[in-house]
Amino acid sequence: MDKAFTIARRIRFYVRYLNAKNAAGVDVSKEEEKLKNRLIKLGLLNKNSDISEALNITVREILERRLETIVFR
């Protein structure tokens, strides 16, 4: 569970970092797209989702995507 907590925390930190850079006028579209594609691949975001929705990712959502949990269900 600690690992999932760390993953969720890092995702939220990186999204906030990208939002701050974007607010400062830096073009971060490539970085946002890269992160969004990674989160889509992990099943944490939908294709139509905005990158700011990644701030709502919880530890439970990350744990639900584990193979062990999927096989159990």
PDB file of C-alpha atoms in Angstrom:
ATOM      1  CA  MET A   1       0.000   0.000   0.000  1.00  0.00           C
ATOM      2  CA  ASP A   2       2.912   2.344   0.632  1.00  0.00           C
ATOM      3  CA  LYS A   3       4.044   1.917  -2.943  1.00  0.00           C
ATOM      4  CA  ALA A   4       0.592   2.778  -4.288  1.00  0.00           C
ATOM      5  CA  PHE A   5       0.474   5.826  -2.012  1.00  0.00           C
ATOM      6  CA  THR A   6       3.830   6.979  -3.384  1.00  0.00           C
ATOM      7  CA  ILE A   7       2.695   6.477  -6.981  1.00  0.00           C
ATOM      8  CA  ALA A   8      -0.474   8.518  -6.396  1.00  0.00           C
ATOM      9  CA  ARG A   9       1.493  11.249  -4.635  1.00  0.00           C
ATOM     10  CA  ARG A  10       4.044  11.489  -7.455  1.00  0.00           C
ATOM     11  CA  ILE A  11       1.335  11.684 -10.110  1.00  0.00           C
ATOM     12  CA  ARG A  12      -0.442  14.496  -8.249  1.00  0.00           C
ATOM     13  CA  PHE A  13       2.866  16.328  -7.666  1.00  0.00           C
ATOM     14  CA  TYR A  14       3.822  16.124 -11.350  1.00  0.00           C
ATOM     15  CA  VAL A  15       0.405  17.376 -12.500  1.00  0.00           C
ATOM     16  CA  ARG A  16       0.640  20.341 -10.112  1.00  0.00           C
ATOM     17  CA  TYR A  17       4.196  20.996 -11.381  1.00  0.00           C
ATOM     18  CA  LEU A  18       2.997  21.000 -14.995  1.00  0.00           C
ATOM     19  CA  ASN A  19       0.096  23.301 -14.134  1.00  0.00           C
ATOM     20  CA  ALA A  20       2.498  25.748 -12.460  1.00  0.00           C
ATOM     21  CA  LYS A  21       4.826  25.724 -15.461  1.00  0.00           C
ATOM     22  CA  ASN A  22       1.873  26.247 -17.765  1.00  0.00           C
ATOM     23  CA  ALA A  23       0.687  29.196 -15.657  1.00  0.00           C
ATOM     24  CA  ALA A  24       4.175  30.683 -15.925  1.00  0.00           C
ATOM     25  CA  GLY A  25       3.879  30.643 -19.710  1.00  0.00           C
ATOM     26  CA  VAL A  26       6.024  27.598 -20.471  1.00  0.00           C
ATOM     27  CA  ASP A  27       4.771  25.232 -23.178  1.00  0.00           C
ATOM     28  CA  VAL A  28       4.215  21.882 -21.462  1.00  0.00           C
ATOM     29  CA  SER A  29       1.866  20.312 -23.992  1.00  0.00           C
ATOM     30  CA  LYS A  30       4.290  17.519 -24.915  1.00  0.00           C
ATOM     31  CA  GLU A  31       4.905  16.633 -21.267  1.00  0.00           C
ATOM     32  CA  GLU A  32       1.167  16.697 -20.518  1.00  0.00           C
ATOM     33  CA  GLU A  33       0.447  14.467 -23.487  1.00  0.00           C
ATOM     34  CA  LYS A  34       3.158  12.018 -22.437  1.00  0.00           C
ATOM     35  CA  LEU A  35       1.800  11.831 -18.884  1.00  0.00           C
ATOM     36  CA  LYS A  36      -1.791  11.535 -20.096  1.00  0.00           C
ATOM     37  CA  ASN A  37      -0.886   8.656 -22.430  1.00  0.00           C
ATOM     38  CA  ARG A  38       0.897   6.873 -19.596  1.00  0.00           C
ATOM     39  CA  LEU A  39      -2.095   7.254 -17.272  1.00  0.00           C
ATOM     40  CA  ILE A  40      -4.455   6.065 -20.020  1.00  0.00           C
ATOM     41  CA  LYS A  41      -2.242   3.021 -20.565  1.00  0.00           C
ATOM     42  CA  LEU A  42      -2.357   2.299 -16.815  1.00  0.00           C
ATOM     43  CA  GLY A  43      -6.140   2.621 -16.894  1.00  0.00           C
ATOM     44  CA  LEU A  44      -6.250   5.565 -14.507  1.00  0.00           C
ATOM     45  CA  LEU A  45      -7.642   8.120 -17.001  1.00  0.00           C
ATOM     46  CA  ASN A  46     -10.013   8.018 -19.947  1.00  0.00           C
ATOM     47  CA  LYS A  47      -9.042   9.283 -23.375  1.00  0.00           C
ATOM     48  CA  ASN A  48     -11.484  12.184 -23.059  1.00  0.00           C
ATOM     49  CA  SER A  49     -10.199  13.218 -19.631  1.00  0.00           C
ATOM     50  CA  ASP A  50      -8.273  16.378 -18.930  1.00  0.00           C
ATOM     51  CA  ILE A  51      -4.845  16.042 -17.323  1.00  0.00           C
ATOM     52  CA  SER A  52      -6.073  17.960 -14.276  1.00  0.00           C
ATOM     53  CA  GLU A  53      -8.379  15.017 -13.482  1.00  0.00           C
ATOM     54  CA  ALA A  54      -5.235  13.119 -12.515  1.00  0.00           C
ATOM     55  CA  LEU A  55      -5.268  15.146  -9.298  1.00  0.00           C
ATOM     56  CA  ASN A  56      -8.249  13.024  -8.234  1.00  0.00           C
ATOM     57  CA  ILE A  57      -6.434   9.681  -8.559  1.00  0.00           C
ATOM     58  CA  THR A  58      -6.658   7.778  -5.303  1.00  0.00           C
ATOM     59  CA  VAL A  59      -4.627   4.969  -3.805  1.00  0.00           C
ATOM     60  CA  ARG A  60      -7.669   2.719  -4.145  1.00  0.00           C
ATOM     61  CA  GLU A  61      -7.792   3.277  -7.931  1.00  0.00           C
ATOM     62  CA  ILE A  62      -4.142   2.328  -8.233  1.00  0.00           C
ATOM     63  CA  LEU A  63      -4.617  -0.789  -6.116  1.00  0.00           C
ATOM     64  CA  GLU A  64      -7.648  -1.792  -8.218  1.00  0.00           C
ATOM     65  CA  ARG A  65      -5.422  -1.920 -11.320  1.00  0.00           C
ATOM     66  CA  ARG A  66      -3.025  -4.484  -9.823  1.00  0.00           C
ATOM     67  CA  LEU A  67      -3.011  -7.904 -11.472  1.00  0.00           C
ATOM     68  CA  GLU A  68      -3.500  -9.577  -8.099  1.00  0.00           C
ATOM     69  CA  THR A  69      -6.715  -7.625  -7.494  1.00  0.00           C
ATOM     70  CA  ILE A  70      -8.025  -8.211 -11.023  1.00  0.00           C
ATOM     71  CA  VAL A  71      -7.405 -11.972 -10.798  1.00  0.00           C
ATOM     72  CA  PHE A  72      -9.049 -12.110  -7.370  1.00  0.00           C
ATOM     73  CA  ARG A  73     -12.212 -10.446  -8.675  1.00  0.00           C
TER      74      ARG A  73
END
